Amino acid sequence: MRRLAFSFRLRLDFSAPVQKHHYTLRCLPADAPHQRVLSAALRVEPESRAVTSADACGRFDFGCIAPAHTGFEALAEGCVLSALEEGETAAPDWQLGPYRMFTPLTAPGPSIRRLNEELAAGTQVDTLAAGIMELLRDRFVYLPGSTHALTTAEEAAVALRGVCQDESHIMLSLLRLRGVPCRYAVGYMLGEGSTHAWVELLHEGRWIGLDPTNHRAVGDEYIRVSVGRDAGDCPVNRGVFFGGASQVSESTVRVWEAQSPDGSTEMRRERK
């Protein structure tokens, strides 16, 4: 169990002024059996009043910026107590259908099925998951910029390169081929970088997190922000606006062990 403070910053730059910008952000975590949120705050510029809500995927904040603007920035900060339990109790079996079904991003094709043939047949869930992570560790090349947000598991399996989203989608596809309920998770990891994705699978009635990119179980270094069937359910930012503009986005994440319950001392130091 750790007390983890986090800071997430998102910056959007528009090529021309836009207005009536409606945004939805999934960047702040929510309480769950494995984590407790000690503090959480969101600041948006241009200044906007964000409304907080929640759905099956987690917490989200939404709002609207009516005046014309050429930039948008969101800063999310907080502190979480992590790894309170090993896994979250799953819903009754009859409610798990969405996590058994393929989606457009996880549907298997010939390359996924060839990978599936390399895995031992009839294995238990834990050894199956370990086998998938070993296969990805040996065959998959982590290469930022080689894929995009809409790259499917099959496309990533053809090239066997990409980022954490792609490895997670391949793992979801392989698990669902064997009938294992599983879901896509997004959040933050201890250190500096960007948002991270991993897989949660159902094992003995509980959701267990596995990180195929780092070939390990999800533990006290992780903060979960959202879960869903695939990456399409868990976008950090989604929005619409009026104006003929293109946009460039940039985001950064920092997670560190906090000394105070809300991580406030470290957060003030970071902003200097």
CSV table of N, CA, C and O in Angstrom, one decimal, residues 97-196:
chain,number,residue,atom,x,y,z
A,97,GLY,N,-21.2,-9.9,-19.7
A,97,GLY,CA,-21.3,-10.1,-21.1
A,97,GLY,C,-20.4,-9.1,-21.9
A,97,GLY,O,-19.7,-9.5,-22.8
A,98,PRO,N,-20.5,-7.8,-21.6
A,98,PRO,CA,-19.7,-6.8,-22.4
A,98,PRO,C,-18.2,-7.1,-22.4
A,98,PRO,O,-17.5,-6.7,-23.3
A,99,TYR,N,-17.7,-7.7,-21.3
A,99,TYR,CA,-16.3,-8.0,-21.2
A,99,TYR,C,-15.9,-9.3,-21.8
A,99,TYR,O,-14.7,-9.7,-21.8
A,100,ARG,N,-16.9,-10.1,-22.3
A,100,ARG,CA,-16.6,-11.3,-23.0
A,100,ARG,C,-16.6,-11.1,-24.6
A,100,ARG,O,-16.1,-11.8,-25.3
A,101,MET,N,-17.3,-10.0,-25.0
A,101,MET,CA,-17.6,-9.8,-26.4
A,101,MET,C,-16.4,-9.0,-27.0
A,101,MET,O,-15.8,-8.1,-26.4
A,102,PHE,N,-16.2,-9.3,-28.3
A,102,PHE,CA,-15.2,-8.5,-29.1
A,102,PHE,C,-15.8,-7.2,-29.4
A,102,PHE,O,-17.0,-7.1,-29.6
A,103,THR,N,-14.9,-6.2,-29.6
A,103,THR,CA,-15.3,-4.9,-30.0
A,103,THR,C,-14.5,-4.6,-31.3
A,103,THR,O,-13.7,-5.4,-31.7
A,104,PRO,N,-14.9,-3.6,-32.1
A,104,PRO,CA,-14.1,-3.3,-33.3
A,104,PRO,C,-12.6,-3.1,-33.1
A,104,PRO,O,-11.8,-3.5,-33.9
A,105,LEU,N,-12.2,-2.7,-31.9
A,105,LEU,CA,-10.8,-2.6,-31.6
A,105,LEU,C,-10.1,-3.8,-31.2
A,105,LEU,O,-8.9,-4.0,-31.2
A,106,THR,N,-10.9,-4.8,-30.7
A,106,THR,CA,-10.3,-6.1,-30.2
A,106,THR,C,-10.7,-7.3,-31.0
A,106,THR,O,-10.3,-8.4,-30.6
A,107,ALA,N,-11.4,-7.1,-32.1
A,107,ALA,CA,-11.9,-8.3,-32.9
A,107,ALA,C,-10.7,-9.0,-33.5
A,107,ALA,O,-9.7,-8.4,-34.0
A,108,PRO,N,-10.6,-10.4,-33.3
A,108,PRO,CA,-9.4,-11.1,-33.8
A,108,PRO,C,-9.5,-11.3,-35.3
A,108,PRO,O,-10.6,-11.5,-35.9
A,109,GLY,N,-8.3,-11.3,-35.9
A,109,GLY,CA,-8.1,-11.6,-37.3
A,109,GLY,C,-7.1,-12.7,-37.5
A,109,GLY,O,-6.7,-13.3,-36.5
A,110,PRO,N,-6.6,-13.0,-38.6
A,110,PRO,CA,-5.6,-14.0,-38.8
A,110,PRO,C,-4.4,-13.9,-37.9
A,110,PRO,O,-3.9,-15.0,-37.4
A,111,SER,N,-3.9,-12.7,-37.7
A,111,SER,CA,-2.6,-12.6,-36.9
A,111,SER,C,-2.9,-12.9,-35.5
A,111,SER,O,-2.1,-13.5,-34.8
A,112,ILE,N,-4.0,-12.4,-35.0
A,112,ILE,CA,-4.4,-12.7,-33.6
A,112,ILE,C,-4.6,-14.2,-33.4
A,112,ILE,O,-4.1,-14.8,-32.4
A,113,ARG,N,-5.2,-14.8,-34.3
A,113,ARG,CA,-5.5,-16.3,-34.2
A,113,ARG,C,-4.2,-17.1,-34.3
A,113,ARG,O,-4.1,-18.1,-33.7
A,114,ARG,N,-3.2,-16.6,-35.1
A,114,ARG,CA,-1.9,-17.3,-35.1
A,114,ARG,C,-1.2,-17.2,-33.8
A,114,ARG,O,-0.6,-18.1,-33.3
A,115,LEU,N,-1.3,-16.0,-33.2
A,115,LEU,CA,-0.7,-15.9,-31.8
A,115,LEU,C,-1.4,-16.8,-30.8
A,115,LEU,O,-0.8,-17.4,-30.0
A,116,ASN,N,-2.8,-16.9,-31.0
A,116,ASN,CA,-3.5,-17.8,-30.1
A,116,ASN,C,-3.1,-19.2,-30.2
A,116,ASN,O,-3.0,-20.0,-29.3
A,117,GLU,N,-2.7,-19.6,-31.5
A,117,GLU,CA,-2.3,-21.0,-31.7
A,117,GLU,C,-0.9,-21.3,-31.0
A,117,GLU,O,-0.6,-22.5,-30.7
A,118,GLU,N,-0.2,-20.3,-30.8
A,118,GLU,CA,1.1,-20.4,-30.1
A,118,GLU,C,1.0,-20.6,-28.6
A,118,GLU,O,1.9,-21.0,-27.9
A,119,LEU,N,-0.2,-20.3,-28.1
A,119,LEU,CA,-0.4,-20.5,-26.6
A,119,LEU,C,-0.9,-21.9,-26.4
A,119,LEU,O,-1.5,-22.5,-27.2
A,120,ALA,N,-0.5,-22.4,-25.2
A,120,ALA,CA,-0.9,-23.8,-24.8
A,120,ALA,C,-2.4,-23.9,-24.7
A,120,ALA,O,-3.1,-23.0,-24.2
A,121,ALA,N,-2.9,-24.9,-25.2
A,121,ALA,CA,-4.4,-25.1,-25.2
A,121,ALA,C,-4.9,-25.6,-23.9
A,121,ALA,O,-4.2,-26.4,-23.2
A,122,GLY,N,-6.1,-25.2,-23.5
A,122,GLY,CA,-6.7,-25.7,-22.3
A,122,GLY,C,-6.0,-25.3,-21.0
A,122,GLY,O,-6.2,-25.9,-20.0
A,123,THR,N,-5.3,-24.2,-21.0
A,123,THR,CA,-4.6,-23.7,-19.8
A,123,THR,C,-5.5,-23.0,-18.8
A,123,THR,O,-6.6,-22.5,-19.2
A,124,GLN,N,-5.2,-23.0,-17.6
A,124,GLN,CA,-5.9,-22.2,-16.6
A,124,GLN,C,-5.7,-20.7,-16.9
A,124,GLN,O,-4.8,-20.3,-17.5
A,125,VAL,N,-6.6,-19.9,-16.3
A,125,VAL,CA,-6.6,-18.5,-16.6
A,125,VAL,C,-5.3,-17.9,-16.2
A,125,VAL,O,-4.7,-17.1,-16.9
A,126,ASP,N,-4.7,-18.2,-15.0
A,126,ASP,CA,-3.5,-17.6,-14.6
A,126,ASP,C,-2.3,-17.9,-15.5
A,126,ASP,O,-1.5,-17.1,-15.8
A,127,THR,N,-2.2,-19.2,-15.8
A,127,THR,CA,-1.1,-19.6,-16.7
A,127,THR,C,-1.4,-19.1,-18.1
A,127,THR,O,-0.4,-18.8,-18.9
A,128,LEU,N,-2.6,-19.0,-18.6
A,128,LEU,CA,-2.9,-18.4,-19.9
A,128,LEU,C,-2.5,-17.0,-19.9
A,128,LEU,O,-1.8,-16.5,-20.9
A,129,ALA,N,-2.8,-16.2,-18.9
A,129,ALA,CA,-2.4,-14.8,-18.9
A,129,ALA,C,-0.9,-14.6,-18.8
A,129,ALA,O,-0.3,-13.8,-19.5
A,130,ALA,N,-0.2,-15.5,-18.1
A,130,ALA,CA,1.3,-15.5,-18.0
A,130,ALA,C,1.8,-15.8,-19.4
A,130,ALA,O,2.8,-15.2,-19.8
A,131,GLY,N,1.2,-16.7,-20.1
A,131,GLY,CA,1.7,-17.1,-21.4
A,131,GLY,C,1.5,-16.0,-22.4
A,131,GLY,O,2.4,-15.8,-23.2
A,132,ILE,N,0.4,-15.3,-22.3
A,132,ILE,CA,0.2,-14.1,-23.2
A,132,ILE,C,1.3,-13.0,-23.0
A,132,ILE,O,1.9,-12.5,-23.9
A,133,MET,N,1.5,-12.7,-21.7
A,133,MET,CA,2.5,-11.7,-21.4
A,133,MET,C,3.9,-12.1,-21.8
A,133,MET,O,4.7,-11.3,-22.3
A,134,GLU,N,4.2,-13.4,-21.7
A,134,GLU,CA,5.5,-13.9,-22.2
A,134,GLU,C,5.7,-13.8,-23.7
A,134,GLU,O,6.7,-13.4,-24.2
A,135,LEU,N,4.6,-14.1,-24.4
A,135,LEU,CA,4.5,-14.0,-25.8
A,135,LEU,C,4.7,-12.6,-26.3
A,135,LEU,O,5.5,-12.3,-27.2
A,136,LEU,N,4.1,-11.6,-25.6
A,136,LEU,CA,4.2,-10.2,-26.0
A,136,LEU,C,5.6,-9.7,-25.6
A,136,LEU,O,6.2,-8.9,-26.4
A,137,ARG,N,6.1,-10.2,-24.5
A,137,ARG,CA,7.5,-9.7,-24.1
A,137,ARG,C,8.5,-10.2,-25.2
A,137,ARG,O,9.4,-9.4,-25.5
A,138,ASP,N,8.3,-11.4,-25.7
A,138,ASP,CA,9.3,-11.9,-26.6
A,138,ASP,C,9.1,-11.4,-28.1
A,138,ASP,O,10.1,-11.3,-28.8
A,139,ARG,N,7.9,-11.1,-28.4
A,139,ARG,CA,7.6,-10.8,-29.9
A,139,ARG,C,7.2,-9.3,-30.2
A,139,ARG,O,7.4,-8.9,-31.3
A,140,PHE,N,6.7,-8.6,-29.2
A,140,PHE,CA,6.2,-7.3,-29.4
A,140,PHE,C,7.3,-6.2,-29.2
A,140,PHE,O,8.0,-6.3,-28.1
A,141,VAL,N,7.4,-5.2,-30.1
A,141,VAL,CA,8.4,-4.2,-29.9
A,141,VAL,C,7.6,-2.9,-29.5
A,141,VAL,O,6.7,-2.4,-30.2
A,142,TYR,N,8.0,-2.3,-28.4
A,142,TYR,CA,7.4,-1.1,-27.9
A,142,TYR,C,8.0,0.1,-28.8
A,142,TYR,O,9.2,0.4,-28.7
A,143,LEU,N,7.2,0.7,-29.6
A,143,LEU,CA,7.7,1.7,-30.5
A,143,LEU,C,6.6,2.9,-30.6
A,143,LEU,O,5.7,2.8,-31.4
A,144,PRO,N,6.8,3.9,-29.8
A,144,PRO,CA,5.8,5.0,-29.8
A,144,PRO,C,5.8,5.7,-31.2
A,144,PRO,O,6.9,5.8,-31.9
A,145,GLY,N,4.7,6.1,-31.6
A,145,GLY,CA,4.5,6.7,-32.9
A,145,GLY,C,4.2,5.8,-34.1
A,145,GLY,O,3.9,6.2,-35.2
A,146,SER,N,4.3,4.5,-33.8
A,146,SER,CA,4.1,3.5,-34.9
A,146,SER,C,2.6,3.1,-35.0
A,146,SER,O,2.2,2.5,-36.0
A,147,THR,N,1.8,3.5,-34.1
A,147,THR,CA,0.3,3.3,-34.1
A,147,THR,C,-0.4,4.5,-33.7
A,147,THR,O,0.2,5.6,-33.4
A,148,HIS,N,-1.7,4.5,-33.8
A,148,HIS,CA,-2.5,5.7,-33.4
A,148,HIS,C,-3.7,5.2,-32.6
A,148,HIS,O,-3.9,4.0,-32.3
A,149,ALA,N,-4.6,6.1,-32.2
A,149,ALA,CA,-5.7,5.8,-31.2
A,149,ALA,C,-6.6,4.8,-31.8
A,149,ALA,O,-7.3,4.1,-31.0
A,150,LEU,N,-6.8,4.7,-33.1
A,150,LEU,CA,-7.8,3.8,-33.7
A,150,LEU,C,-7.1,2.5,-34.2
A,150,LEU,O,-7.8,1.7,-34.9
A,151,THR,N,-5.9,2.3,-33.9
A,151,THR,CA,-5.2,1.0,-34.3
A,151,THR,C,-5.9,-0.1,-33.6
A,151,THR,O,-6.1,-0.1,-32.4
A,152,THR,N,-6.3,-1.2,-34.4
A,152,THR,CA,-6.9,-2.3,-33.8
A,152,THR,C,-5.9,-3.3,-33.3
A,152,THR,O,-4.7,-3.3,-33.6
A,153,ALA,N,-6.4,-4.3,-32.5
A,153,ALA,CA,-5.5,-5.4,-32.0
A,153,ALA,C,-5.0,-6.1,-33.2
A,153,ALA,O,-3.8,-6.5,-33.2
A,154,GLU,N,-5.8,-6.4,-34.2
A,154,GLU,CA,-5.3,-7.2,-35.3
A,154,GLU,C,-4.2,-6.4,-36.1
A,154,GLU,O,-3.2,-7.0,-36.5
A,155,GLU,N,-4.4,-5.1,-36.3
A,155,GLU,CA,-3.4,-4.3,-37.0
A,155,GLU,C,-2.1,-4.3,-36.2
A,155,GLU,O,-1.0,-4.4,-36.8
A,156,ALA,N,-2.2,-4.2,-34.9
A,156,ALA,CA,-1.0,-4.2,-34.0
A,156,ALA,C,-0.3,-5.6,-34.0
A,156,ALA,O,0.9,-5.7,-34.0
A,157,ALA,N,-1.1,-6.6,-34.1
A,157,ALA,CA,-0.6,-8.0,-34.1
A,157,ALA,C,0.1,-8.3,-35.5
A,157,ALA,O,1.1,-9.1,-35.5
A,158,VAL,N,-0.3,-7.6,-36.5
A,158,VAL,CA,0.4,-7.8,-37.8
A,158,VAL,C,1.8,-7.2,-37.7
A,158,VAL,O,2.8,-7.9,-38.1
A,159,ALA,N,1.9,-6.0,-37.2
A,159,ALA,CA,3.2,-5.4,-37.2
A,159,ALA,C,4.0,-5.8,-35.9
A,159,ALA,O,5.2,-5.6,-35.9
A,160,LEU,N,3.3,-6.2,-34.9
A,160,LEU,CA,3.9,-6.6,-33.6
A,160,LEU,C,4.8,-5.4,-33.1
A,160,LEU,O,5.9,-5.6,-32.6
A,161,ARG,N,4.2,-4.2,-33.2
A,161,ARG,CA,4.9,-3.1,-32.6
A,161,ARG,C,3.8,-2.0,-32.2
A,161,ARG,O,2.7,-2.1,-32.8
A,162,GLY,N,4.1,-1.2,-31.3
A,162,GLY,CA,3.1,-0.2,-30.9
A,162,GLY,C,3.4,0.2,-29.4
A,162,GLY,O,4.6,0.2,-29.0
A,163,VAL,N,2.4,0.6,-28.7
A,163,VAL,CA,2.5,1.1,-27.3
A,163,VAL,C,1.6,0.3,-26.4
A,163,VAL,O,1.0,-0.7,-26.8
A,164,CYS,N,1.5,0.8,-25.2
A,164,CYS,CA,0.7,0.0,-24.2
A,164,CYS,C,-0.7,-0.2,-24.6
A,164,CYS,O,-1.3,-1.3,-24.3
A,165,GLN,N,-1.4,0.7,-25.3
A,165,GLN,CA,-2.7,0.5,-25.7
A,165,GLN,C,-2.8,-0.7,-26.7
A,165,GLN,O,-3.7,-1.6,-26.6
A,166,ASP,N,-1.8,-0.9,-27.5
A,166,ASP,CA,-1.8,-2.0,-28.5
A,166,ASP,C,-1.6,-3.3,-27.8
A,166,ASP,O,-2.3,-4.3,-28.1
A,167,GLU,N,-0.6,-3.4,-26.9
A,167,GLU,CA,-0.4,-4.6,-26.2
A,167,GLU,C,-1.6,-5.0,-25.4
A,167,GLU,O,-1.9,-6.2,-25.3
A,168,SER,N,-2.3,-4.1,-24.8
A,168,SER,CA,-3.4,-4.4,-24.0
A,168,SER,C,-4.6,-4.9,-24.9
A,168,SER,O,-5.3,-5.8,-24.5
A,169,HIS,N,-4.8,-4.3,-26.1
A,169,HIS,CA,-5.8,-4.7,-27.0
A,169,HIS,C,-5.5,-6.1,-27.5
A,169,HIS,O,-6.4,-7.0,-27.6
A,170,ILE,N,-4.3,-6.4,-27.8
A,170,ILE,CA,-3.9,-7.8,-28.2
A,170,ILE,C,-4.2,-8.8,-27.1
A,170,ILE,O,-4.8,-9.9,-27.3
A,171,MET,N,-3.9,-8.4,-25.9
A,171,MET,CA,-4.1,-9.3,-24.7
A,171,MET,C,-5.6,-9.5,-24.5
A,171,MET,O,-6.1,-10.7,-24.3
A,172,LEU,N,-6.4,-8.5,-24.6
A,172,LEU,CA,-7.8,-8.6,-24.5
A,172,LEU,C,-8.4,-9.5,-25.6
A,172,LEU,O,-9.3,-10.4,-25.3
A,173,SER,N,-7.9,-9.4,-26.8
A,173,SER,CA,-8.4,-10.2,-27.9
A,173,SER,C,-8.1,-11.7,-27.6
A,173,SER,O,-9.0,-12.6,-27.8
A,174,LEU,N,-6.9,-12.0,-27.2
A,174,LEU,CA,-6.5,-13.4,-26.9
A,174,LEU,C,-7.3,-14.0,-25.8
A,174,LEU,O,-7.7,-15.1,-25.8
A,175,LEU,N,-7.5,-13.2,-24.7
A,175,LEU,CA,-8.2,-13.7,-23.6
A,175,LEU,C,-9.7,-14.0,-23.9
A,175,LEU,O,-10.3,-15.0,-23.5
A,176,ARG,N,-10.3,-13.1,-24.7
A,176,ARG,CA,-11.7,-13.3,-25.1
A,176,ARG,C,-11.9,-14.4,-26.1
A,176,ARG,O,-12.9,-15.1,-26.1
A,177,LEU,N,-10.8,-14.7,-26.8
A,177,LEU,CA,-10.9,-15.9,-27.7
A,177,LEU,C,-11.0,-17.2,-26.8
A,177,LEU,O,-11.6,-18.2,-27.3
A,178,ARG,N,-10.5,-17.1,-25.6
A,178,ARG,CA,-10.6,-18.3,-24.7
A,178,ARG,C,-11.8,-18.2,-23.7
A,178,ARG,O,-11.9,-19.0,-22.8
A,179,GLY,N,-12.6,-17.1,-23.9
A,179,GLY,CA,-13.8,-17.0,-23.1
A,179,GLY,C,-13.6,-16.4,-21.8
A,179,GLY,O,-14.4,-16.4,-20.9
A,180,VAL,N,-12.4,-15.7,-21.6
A,180,VAL,CA,-12.1,-15.1,-20.3
A,180,VAL,C,-12.6,-13.6,-20.3
A,180,VAL,O,-12.2,-12.8,-21.1
A,181,PRO,N,-13.5,-13.3,-19.3
A,181,PRO,CA,-13.9,-11.9,-19.2
A,181,PRO,C,-12.7,-11.0,-18.9
A,181,PRO,O,-11.9,-11.3,-18.0
A,182,CYS,N,-12.6,-9.9,-19.6
A,182,CYS,CA,-11.5,-9.0,-19.3
A,182,CYS,C,-11.8,-7.6,-19.8
A,182,CYS,O,-12.7,-7.4,-20.6
A,183,ARG,N,-11.1,-6.6,-19.2
A,183,ARG,CA,-11.4,-5.2,-19.5
A,183,ARG,C,-10.1,-4.4,-19.6
A,183,ARG,O,-9.1,-4.8,-19.2
A,184,TYR,N,-10.3,-3.3,-20.3
A,184,TYR,CA,-9.2,-2.3,-20.5
A,184,TYR,C,-9.1,-1.3,-19.4
A,184,TYR,O,-10.2,-0.8,-19.0
A,185,ALA,N,-8.0,-1.0,-18.9
A,185,ALA,CA,-7.8,0.0,-17.8
A,185,ALA,C,-6.8,1.0,-18.2
A,185,ALA,O,-5.8,0.8,-18.9
A,186,VAL,N,-7.1,2.3,-17.8
A,186,VAL,CA,-6.2,3.4,-18.0
A,186,VAL,C,-6.0,4.1,-16.7
A,186,VAL,O,-6.8,4.2,-15.8
A,187,GLY,N,-4.7,4.6,-16.6
A,187,GLY,CA,-4.4,5.3,-15.3
A,187,GLY,C,-3.0,5.8,-15.4
A,187,GLY,O,-2.4,6.1,-16.4
A,188,TYR,N,-2.4,5.9,-14.2
A,188,TYR,CA,-1.1,6.5,-14.0
A,188,TYR,C,-0.2,5.5,-13.3
A,188,TYR,O,-0.6,4.7,-12.5
A,189,MET,N,1.1,5.6,-13.6
A,189,MET,CA,2.1,4.8,-12.9
A,189,MET,C,3.2,5.7,-12.2
A,189,MET,O,3.4,6.8,-12.6
A,190,LEU,N,3.8,5.1,-11.1
A,190,LEU,CA,4.8,5.8,-10.4
A,190,LEU,C,5.9,6.3,-11.4
A,190,LEU,O,6.4,5.4,-12.2
A,191,GLY,N,6.3,7.5,-11.3
A,191,GLY,CA,7.3,8.1,-12.2
A,191,GLY,C,6.8,9.2,-13.1
A,191,GLY,O,5.7,9.8,-12.8
A,192,GLU,N,7.5,9.5,-14.2
A,192,GLU,CA,7.1,10.5,-15.1
A,192,GLU,C,6.9,10.0,-16.5
A,192,GLU,O,7.6,9.0,-16.9
A,193,GLY,N,5.9,10.5,-17.2
A,193,GLY,CA,5.7,10.0,-18.6
A,193,GLY,C,4.3,10.5,-19.1
A,193,GLY,O,4.0,11.6,-19.1
A,194,SER,N,3.5,9.5,-19.4
A,194,SER,CA,2.1,9.7,-19.9
A,194,SER,C,1.2,8.7,-19.3
A,194,SER,O,1.6,8.0,-18.5
A,195,THR,N,-0.1,8.8,-19.7
A,195,THR,CA,-1.1,7.9,-19.2
A,195,THR,C,-0.6,6.4,-19.6
A,195,THR,O,0.1,6.3,-20.6
A,196,HIS,N,-1.1,5.5,-18.9
A,196,HIS,CA,-0.7,4.1,-19.1
A,196,HIS,C,-2.0,3.2,-19.2
A,196,HIS,O,-3.0,3.5,-18.6
